[in-house]
GROMACS .gro file of N, CA and C in nm:
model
  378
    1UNK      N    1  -9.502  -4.396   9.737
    1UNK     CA    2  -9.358  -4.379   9.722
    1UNK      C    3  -9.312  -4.244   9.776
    2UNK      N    4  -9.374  -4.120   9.795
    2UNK     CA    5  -9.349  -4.004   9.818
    2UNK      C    6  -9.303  -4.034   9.955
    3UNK      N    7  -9.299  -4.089  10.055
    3UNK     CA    8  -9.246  -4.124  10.209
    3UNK      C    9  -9.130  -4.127  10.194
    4UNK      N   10  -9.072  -4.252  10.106
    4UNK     CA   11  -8.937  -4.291  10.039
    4UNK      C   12  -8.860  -4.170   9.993
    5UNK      N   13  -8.915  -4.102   9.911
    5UNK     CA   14  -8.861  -3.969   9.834
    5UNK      C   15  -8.823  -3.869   9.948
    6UNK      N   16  -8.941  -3.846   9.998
    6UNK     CA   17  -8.919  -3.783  10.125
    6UNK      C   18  -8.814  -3.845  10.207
    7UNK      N   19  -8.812  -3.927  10.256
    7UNK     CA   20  -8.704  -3.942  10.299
    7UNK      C   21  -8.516  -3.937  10.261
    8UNK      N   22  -8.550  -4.020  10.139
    8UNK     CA   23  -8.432  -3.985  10.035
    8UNK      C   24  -8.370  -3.863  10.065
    9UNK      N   25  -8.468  -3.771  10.031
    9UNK     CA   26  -8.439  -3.610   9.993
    9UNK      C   27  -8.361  -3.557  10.167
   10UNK      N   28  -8.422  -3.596  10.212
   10UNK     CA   29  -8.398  -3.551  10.401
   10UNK      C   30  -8.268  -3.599  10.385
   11UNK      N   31  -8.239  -3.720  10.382
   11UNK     CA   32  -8.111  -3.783  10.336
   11UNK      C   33  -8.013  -3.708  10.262
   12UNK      N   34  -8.034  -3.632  10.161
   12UNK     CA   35  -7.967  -3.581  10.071
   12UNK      C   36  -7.883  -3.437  10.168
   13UNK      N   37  -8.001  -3.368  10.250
   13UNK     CA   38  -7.974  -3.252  10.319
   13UNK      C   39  -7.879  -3.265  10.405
   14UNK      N   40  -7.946  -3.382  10.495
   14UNK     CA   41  -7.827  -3.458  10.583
   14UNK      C   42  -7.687  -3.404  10.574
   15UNK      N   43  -7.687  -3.495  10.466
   15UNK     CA   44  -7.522  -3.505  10.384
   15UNK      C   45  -7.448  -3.341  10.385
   16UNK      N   46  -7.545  -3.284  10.310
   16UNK     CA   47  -7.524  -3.141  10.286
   16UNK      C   48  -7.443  -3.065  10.367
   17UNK      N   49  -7.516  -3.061  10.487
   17UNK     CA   50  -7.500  -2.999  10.609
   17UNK      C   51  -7.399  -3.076  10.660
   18UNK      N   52  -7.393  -3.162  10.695
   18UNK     CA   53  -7.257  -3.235  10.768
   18UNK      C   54  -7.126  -3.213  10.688
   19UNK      N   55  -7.141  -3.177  10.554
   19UNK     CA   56  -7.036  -3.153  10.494
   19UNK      C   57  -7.018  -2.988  10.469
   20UNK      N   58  -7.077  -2.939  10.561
   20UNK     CA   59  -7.101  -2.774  10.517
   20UNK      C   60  -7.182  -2.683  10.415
   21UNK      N   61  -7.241  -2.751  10.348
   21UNK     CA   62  -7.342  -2.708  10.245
   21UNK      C   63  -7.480  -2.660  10.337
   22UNK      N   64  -7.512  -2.576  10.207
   22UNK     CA   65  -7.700  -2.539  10.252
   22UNK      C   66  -7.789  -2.622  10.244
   23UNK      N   67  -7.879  -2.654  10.313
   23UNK     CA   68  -7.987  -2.763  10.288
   23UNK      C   69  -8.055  -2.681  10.112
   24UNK      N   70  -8.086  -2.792  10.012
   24UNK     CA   71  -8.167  -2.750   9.943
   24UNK      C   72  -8.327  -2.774   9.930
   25UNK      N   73  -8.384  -2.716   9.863
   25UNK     CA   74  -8.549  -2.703   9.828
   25UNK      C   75  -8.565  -2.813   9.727
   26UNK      N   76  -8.656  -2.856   9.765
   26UNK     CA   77  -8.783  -2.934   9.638
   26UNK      C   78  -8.775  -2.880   9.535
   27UNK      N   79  -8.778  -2.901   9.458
   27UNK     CA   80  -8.872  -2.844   9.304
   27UNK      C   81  -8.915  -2.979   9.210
   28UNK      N   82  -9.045  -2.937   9.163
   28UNK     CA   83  -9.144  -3.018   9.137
   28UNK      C   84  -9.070  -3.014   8.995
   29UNK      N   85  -8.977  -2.972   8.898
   29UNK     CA   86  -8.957  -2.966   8.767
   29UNK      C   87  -8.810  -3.083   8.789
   30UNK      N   88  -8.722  -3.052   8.882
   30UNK     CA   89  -8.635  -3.150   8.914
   30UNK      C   90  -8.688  -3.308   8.934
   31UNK      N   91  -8.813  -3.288   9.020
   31UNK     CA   92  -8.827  -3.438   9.068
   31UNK      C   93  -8.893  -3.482   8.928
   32UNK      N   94  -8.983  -3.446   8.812
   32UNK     CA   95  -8.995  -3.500   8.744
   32UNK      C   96  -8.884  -3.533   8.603
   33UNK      N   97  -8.774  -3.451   8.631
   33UNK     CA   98  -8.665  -3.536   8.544
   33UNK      C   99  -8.604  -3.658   8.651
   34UNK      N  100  -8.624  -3.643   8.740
   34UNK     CA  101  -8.585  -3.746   8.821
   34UNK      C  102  -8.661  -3.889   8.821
   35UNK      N  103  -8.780  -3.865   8.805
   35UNK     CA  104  -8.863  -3.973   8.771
   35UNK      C  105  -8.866  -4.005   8.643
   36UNK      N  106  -8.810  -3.939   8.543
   36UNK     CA  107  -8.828  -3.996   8.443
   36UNK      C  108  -8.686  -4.094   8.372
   37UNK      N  109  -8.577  -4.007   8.441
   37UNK     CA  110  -8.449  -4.098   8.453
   37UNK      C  111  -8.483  -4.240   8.526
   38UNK      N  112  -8.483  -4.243   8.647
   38UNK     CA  113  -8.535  -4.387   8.724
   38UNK      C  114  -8.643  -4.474   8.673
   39UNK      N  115  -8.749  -4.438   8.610
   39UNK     CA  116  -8.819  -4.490   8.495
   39UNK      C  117  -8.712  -4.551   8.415
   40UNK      N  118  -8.667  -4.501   8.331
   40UNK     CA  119  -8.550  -4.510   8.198
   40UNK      C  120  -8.457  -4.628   8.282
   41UNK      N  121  -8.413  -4.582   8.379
   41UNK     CA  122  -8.315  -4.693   8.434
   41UNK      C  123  -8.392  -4.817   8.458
   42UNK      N  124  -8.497  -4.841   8.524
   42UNK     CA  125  -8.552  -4.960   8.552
   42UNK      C  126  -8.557  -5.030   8.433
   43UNK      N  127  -8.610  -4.935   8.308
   43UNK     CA  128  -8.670  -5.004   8.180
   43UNK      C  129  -8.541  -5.085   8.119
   44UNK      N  130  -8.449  -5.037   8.162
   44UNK     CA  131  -8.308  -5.087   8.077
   44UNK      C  132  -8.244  -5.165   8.177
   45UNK      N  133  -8.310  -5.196   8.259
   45UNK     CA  134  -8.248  -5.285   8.408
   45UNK      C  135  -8.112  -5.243   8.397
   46UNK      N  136  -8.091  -5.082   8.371
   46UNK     CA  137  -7.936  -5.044   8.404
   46UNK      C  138  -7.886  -5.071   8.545
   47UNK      N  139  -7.745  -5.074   8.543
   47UNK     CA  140  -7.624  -5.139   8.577
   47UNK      C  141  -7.567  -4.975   8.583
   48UNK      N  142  -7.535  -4.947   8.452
   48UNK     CA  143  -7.486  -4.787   8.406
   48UNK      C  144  -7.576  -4.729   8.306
   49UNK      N  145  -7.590  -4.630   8.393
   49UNK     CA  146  -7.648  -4.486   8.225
   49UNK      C  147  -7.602  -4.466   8.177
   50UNK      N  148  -7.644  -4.388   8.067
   50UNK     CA  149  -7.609  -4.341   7.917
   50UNK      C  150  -7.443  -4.307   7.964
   51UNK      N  151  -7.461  -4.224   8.061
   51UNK     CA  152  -7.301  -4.136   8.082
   51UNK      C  153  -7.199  -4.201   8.157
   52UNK      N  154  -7.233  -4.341   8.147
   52UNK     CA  155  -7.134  -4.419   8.214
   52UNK      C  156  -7.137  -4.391   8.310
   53UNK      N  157  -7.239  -4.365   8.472
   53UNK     CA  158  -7.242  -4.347   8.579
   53UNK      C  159  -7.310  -4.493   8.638
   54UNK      N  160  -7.244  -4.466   8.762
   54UNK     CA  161  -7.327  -4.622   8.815
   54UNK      C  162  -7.492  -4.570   8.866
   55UNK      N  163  -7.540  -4.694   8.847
   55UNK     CA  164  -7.656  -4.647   8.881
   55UNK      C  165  -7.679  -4.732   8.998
   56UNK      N  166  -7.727  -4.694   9.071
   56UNK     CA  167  -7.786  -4.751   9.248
   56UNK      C  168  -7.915  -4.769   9.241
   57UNK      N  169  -7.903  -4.922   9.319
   57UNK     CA  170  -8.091  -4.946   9.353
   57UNK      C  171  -8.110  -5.002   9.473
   58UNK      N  172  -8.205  -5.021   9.523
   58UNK     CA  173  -8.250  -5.034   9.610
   58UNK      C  174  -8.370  -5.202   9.599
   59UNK      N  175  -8.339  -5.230   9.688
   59UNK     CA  176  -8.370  -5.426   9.722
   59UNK      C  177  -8.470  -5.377   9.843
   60UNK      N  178  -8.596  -5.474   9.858
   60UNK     CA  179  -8.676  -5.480   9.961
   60UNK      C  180  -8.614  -5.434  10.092
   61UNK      N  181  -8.519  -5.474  10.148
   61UNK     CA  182  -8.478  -5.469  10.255
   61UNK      C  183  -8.381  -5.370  10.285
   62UNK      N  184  -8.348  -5.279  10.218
   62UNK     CA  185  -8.321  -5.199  10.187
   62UNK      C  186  -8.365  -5.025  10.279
   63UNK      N  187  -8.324  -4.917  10.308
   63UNK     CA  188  -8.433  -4.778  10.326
   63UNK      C  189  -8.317  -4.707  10.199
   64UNK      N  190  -8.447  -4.602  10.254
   64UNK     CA  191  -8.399  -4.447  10.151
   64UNK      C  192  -8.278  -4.387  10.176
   65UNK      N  193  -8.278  -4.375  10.293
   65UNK     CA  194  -8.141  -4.343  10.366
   65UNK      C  195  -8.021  -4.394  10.285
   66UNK      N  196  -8.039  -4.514  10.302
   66UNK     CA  197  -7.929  -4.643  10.252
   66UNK      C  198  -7.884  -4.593  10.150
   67UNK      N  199  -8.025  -4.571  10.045
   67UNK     CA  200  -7.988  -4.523   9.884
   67UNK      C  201  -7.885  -4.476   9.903
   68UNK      N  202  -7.960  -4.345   9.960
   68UNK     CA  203  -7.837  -4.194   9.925
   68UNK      C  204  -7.708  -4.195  10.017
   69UNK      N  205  -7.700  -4.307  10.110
   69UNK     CA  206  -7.587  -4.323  10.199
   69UNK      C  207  -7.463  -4.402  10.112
   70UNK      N  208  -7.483  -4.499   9.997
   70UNK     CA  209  -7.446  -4.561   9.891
   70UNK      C  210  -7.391  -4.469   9.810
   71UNK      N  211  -7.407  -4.316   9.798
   71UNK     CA  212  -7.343  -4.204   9.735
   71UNK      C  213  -7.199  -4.162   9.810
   72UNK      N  214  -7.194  -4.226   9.921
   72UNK     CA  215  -7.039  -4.186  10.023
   72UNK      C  216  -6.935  -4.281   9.977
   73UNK      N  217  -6.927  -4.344   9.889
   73UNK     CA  218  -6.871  -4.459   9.800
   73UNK      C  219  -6.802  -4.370   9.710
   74UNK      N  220  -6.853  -4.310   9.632
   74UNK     CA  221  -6.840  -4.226   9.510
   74UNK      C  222  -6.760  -4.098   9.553
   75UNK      N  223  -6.681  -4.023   9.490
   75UNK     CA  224  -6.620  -3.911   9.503
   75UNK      C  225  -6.697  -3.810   9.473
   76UNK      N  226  -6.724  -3.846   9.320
   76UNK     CA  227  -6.776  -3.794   9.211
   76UNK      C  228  -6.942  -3.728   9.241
   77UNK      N  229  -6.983  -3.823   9.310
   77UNK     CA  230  -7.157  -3.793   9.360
   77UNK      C  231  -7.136  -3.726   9.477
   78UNK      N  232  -7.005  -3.758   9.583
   78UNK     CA  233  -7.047  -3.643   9.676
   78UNK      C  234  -6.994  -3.534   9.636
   79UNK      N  235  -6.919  -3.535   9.557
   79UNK     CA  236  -6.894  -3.340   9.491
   79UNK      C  237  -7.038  -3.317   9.412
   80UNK      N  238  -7.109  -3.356   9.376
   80UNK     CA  239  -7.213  -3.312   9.326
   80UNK      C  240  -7.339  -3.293   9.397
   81UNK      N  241  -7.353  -3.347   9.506
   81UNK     CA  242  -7.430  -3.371   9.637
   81UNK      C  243  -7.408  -3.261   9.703
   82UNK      N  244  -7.287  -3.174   9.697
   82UNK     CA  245  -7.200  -3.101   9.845
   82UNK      C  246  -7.202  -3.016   9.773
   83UNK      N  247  -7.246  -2.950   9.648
   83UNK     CA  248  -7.239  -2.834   9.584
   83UNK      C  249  -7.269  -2.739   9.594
   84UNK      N  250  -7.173  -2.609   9.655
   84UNK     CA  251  -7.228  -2.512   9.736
   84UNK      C  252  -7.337  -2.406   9.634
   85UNK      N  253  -7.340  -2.421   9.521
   85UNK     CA  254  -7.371  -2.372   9.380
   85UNK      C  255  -7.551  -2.424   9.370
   86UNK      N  256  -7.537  -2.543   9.447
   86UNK     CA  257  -7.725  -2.617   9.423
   86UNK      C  258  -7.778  -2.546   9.501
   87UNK      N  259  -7.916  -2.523   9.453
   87UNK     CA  260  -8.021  -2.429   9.572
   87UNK      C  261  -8.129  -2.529   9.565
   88UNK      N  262  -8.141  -2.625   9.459
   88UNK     CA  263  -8.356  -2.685   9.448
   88UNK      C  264  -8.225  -2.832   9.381
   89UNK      N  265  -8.367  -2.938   9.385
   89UNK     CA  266  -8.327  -3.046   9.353
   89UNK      C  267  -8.443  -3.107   9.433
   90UNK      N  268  -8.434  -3.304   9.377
   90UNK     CA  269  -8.553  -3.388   9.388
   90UNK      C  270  -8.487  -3.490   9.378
   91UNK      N  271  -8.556  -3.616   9.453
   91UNK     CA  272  -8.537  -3.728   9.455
   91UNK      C  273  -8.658  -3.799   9.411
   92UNK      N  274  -8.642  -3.893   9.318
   92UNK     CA  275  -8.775  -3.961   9.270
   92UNK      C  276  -8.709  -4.118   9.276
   93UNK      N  277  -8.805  -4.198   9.304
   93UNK     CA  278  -8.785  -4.386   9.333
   93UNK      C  279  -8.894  -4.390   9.286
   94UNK      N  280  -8.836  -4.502   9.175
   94UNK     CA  281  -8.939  -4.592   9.098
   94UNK      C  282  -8.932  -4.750   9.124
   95UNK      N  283  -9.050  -4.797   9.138
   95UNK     CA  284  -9.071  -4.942   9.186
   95UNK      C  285  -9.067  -5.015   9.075
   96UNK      N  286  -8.994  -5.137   9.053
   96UNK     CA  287  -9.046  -5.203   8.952
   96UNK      C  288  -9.058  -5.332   8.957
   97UNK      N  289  -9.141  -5.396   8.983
   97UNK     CA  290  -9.186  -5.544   8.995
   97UNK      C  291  -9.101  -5.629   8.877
   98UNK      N  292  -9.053  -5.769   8.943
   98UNK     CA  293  -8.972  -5.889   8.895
   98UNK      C  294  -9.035  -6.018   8.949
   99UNK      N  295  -8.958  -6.095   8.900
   99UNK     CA  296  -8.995  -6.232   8.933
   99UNK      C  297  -8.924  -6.270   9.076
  100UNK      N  298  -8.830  -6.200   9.089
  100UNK     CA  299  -8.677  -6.212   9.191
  100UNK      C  300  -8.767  -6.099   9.291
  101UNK      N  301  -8.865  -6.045   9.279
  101UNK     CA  302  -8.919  -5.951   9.381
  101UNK      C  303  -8.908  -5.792   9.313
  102UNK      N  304  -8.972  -5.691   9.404
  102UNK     CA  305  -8.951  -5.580   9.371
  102UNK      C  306  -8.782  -5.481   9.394
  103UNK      N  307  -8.796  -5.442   9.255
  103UNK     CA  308  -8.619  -5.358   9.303
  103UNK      C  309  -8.709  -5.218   9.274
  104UNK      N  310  -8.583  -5.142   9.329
  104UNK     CA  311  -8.647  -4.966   9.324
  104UNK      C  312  -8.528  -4.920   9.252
  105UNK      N  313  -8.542  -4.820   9.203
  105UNK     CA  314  -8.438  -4.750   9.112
  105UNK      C  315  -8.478  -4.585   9.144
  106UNK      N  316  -8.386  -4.547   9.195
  106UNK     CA  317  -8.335  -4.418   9.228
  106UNK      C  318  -8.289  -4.323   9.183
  107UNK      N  319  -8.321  -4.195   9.162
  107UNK     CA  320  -8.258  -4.071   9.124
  107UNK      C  321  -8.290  -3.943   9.204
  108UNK      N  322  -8.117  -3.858   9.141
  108UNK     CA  323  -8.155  -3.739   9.239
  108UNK      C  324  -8.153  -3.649   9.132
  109UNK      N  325  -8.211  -3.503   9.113
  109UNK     CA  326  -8.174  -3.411   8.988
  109UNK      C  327  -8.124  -3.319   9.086
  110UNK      N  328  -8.024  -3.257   9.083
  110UNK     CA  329  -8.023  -3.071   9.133
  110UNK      C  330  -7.988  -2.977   9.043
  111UNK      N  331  -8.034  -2.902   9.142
  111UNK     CA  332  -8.006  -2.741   8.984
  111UNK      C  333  -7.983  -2.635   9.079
  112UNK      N  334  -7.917  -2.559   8.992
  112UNK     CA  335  -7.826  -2.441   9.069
  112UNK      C  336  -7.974  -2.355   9.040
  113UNK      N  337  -7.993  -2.246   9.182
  113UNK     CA  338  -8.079  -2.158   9.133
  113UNK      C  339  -8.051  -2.054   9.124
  114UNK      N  340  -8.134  -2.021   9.015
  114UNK     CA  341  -8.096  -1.932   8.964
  114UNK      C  342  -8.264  -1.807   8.990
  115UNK      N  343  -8.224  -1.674   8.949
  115UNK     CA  344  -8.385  -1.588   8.955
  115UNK      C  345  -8.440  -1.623   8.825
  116UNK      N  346  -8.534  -1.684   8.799
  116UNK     CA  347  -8.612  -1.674   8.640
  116UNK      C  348  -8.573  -1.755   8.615
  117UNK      N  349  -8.482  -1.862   8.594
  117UNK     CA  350  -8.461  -1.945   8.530
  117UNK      C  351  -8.405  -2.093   8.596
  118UNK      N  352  -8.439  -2.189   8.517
  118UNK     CA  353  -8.381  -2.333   8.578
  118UNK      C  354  -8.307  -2.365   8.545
  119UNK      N  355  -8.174  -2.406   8.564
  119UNK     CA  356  -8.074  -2.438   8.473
  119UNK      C  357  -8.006  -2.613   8.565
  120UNK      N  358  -8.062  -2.660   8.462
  120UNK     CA  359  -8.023  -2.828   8.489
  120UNK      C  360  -7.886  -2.879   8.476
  121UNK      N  361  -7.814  -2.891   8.609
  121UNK     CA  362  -7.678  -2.860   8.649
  121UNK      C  363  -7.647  -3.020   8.663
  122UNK      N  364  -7.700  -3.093   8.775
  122UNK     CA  365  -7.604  -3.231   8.799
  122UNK      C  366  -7.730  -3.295   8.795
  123UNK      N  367  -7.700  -3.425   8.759
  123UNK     CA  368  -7.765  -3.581   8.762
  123UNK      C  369  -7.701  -3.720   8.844
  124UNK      N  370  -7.771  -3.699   8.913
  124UNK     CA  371  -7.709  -3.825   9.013
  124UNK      C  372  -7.780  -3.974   9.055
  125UNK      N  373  -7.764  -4.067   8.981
  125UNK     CA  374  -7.849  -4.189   8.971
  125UNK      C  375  -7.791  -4.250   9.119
  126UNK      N  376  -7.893  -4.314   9.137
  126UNK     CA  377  -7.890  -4.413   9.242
  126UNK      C  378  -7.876  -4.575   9.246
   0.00000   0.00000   0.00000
């Protein structure tokens, strides 16, 4: 799955930059709230999270790209996407096998950086 992520994430920068933002960094503490949200979403075959956000997934036929291209829909996700304030952030996709085939469930975490400290700023489901 890390190809996917990887790509996702490239995706995410994309955006960034075309809209005037800084590309951001990886961080390995983001992508695992990220995986653990998209976990959580699959398990609840959410529709919407807890916070009443839509959540986005991804179908076989489907790319990564697509995911995070499905965020240009939303107002709300590209102000949080375009945040001149984010420095680190992660994309994590979780697979989850069905009878109807495999769906993927998507998340992005970013966080403003900060020196010394992490401070967990936006959540953006897929």
């Amino acid at each position: 799955m890390q190809s996917w992520e990887s790509r996702a994430f490239a995706q995410v920068n994309k955006i960034r930059k075309a809209n005037g933002s800084d590309a951001i960094t990886w961080d390995n503490t983001a992508y695992q709230e990220a995986l653990r949200r998209a976990k959580d979403n699959a398990n609840r075959d959410a529709v919407i999270d807890e916070n009443g956000i839509s959540v986005y997934s991804l179908n076989d036929n489907e790319t990564p790209e697509g995911l995070i291209n499905k965020f240009k829909s939303s107002s709300g996700h590209m102000q949080s996407l375009n945040d001149k304030k984010i420095k680190k952030g992660a994309v994590a996709i979780y697979k989850k096998h069905t009878n109807l085939g495999d769906k993927y469930y998507g998340y992005v975490a970013l966080y403003e950086g900060y020196e010394n400290t992490r401070k967990y700023n936006y959540e953006v489901d897929m």
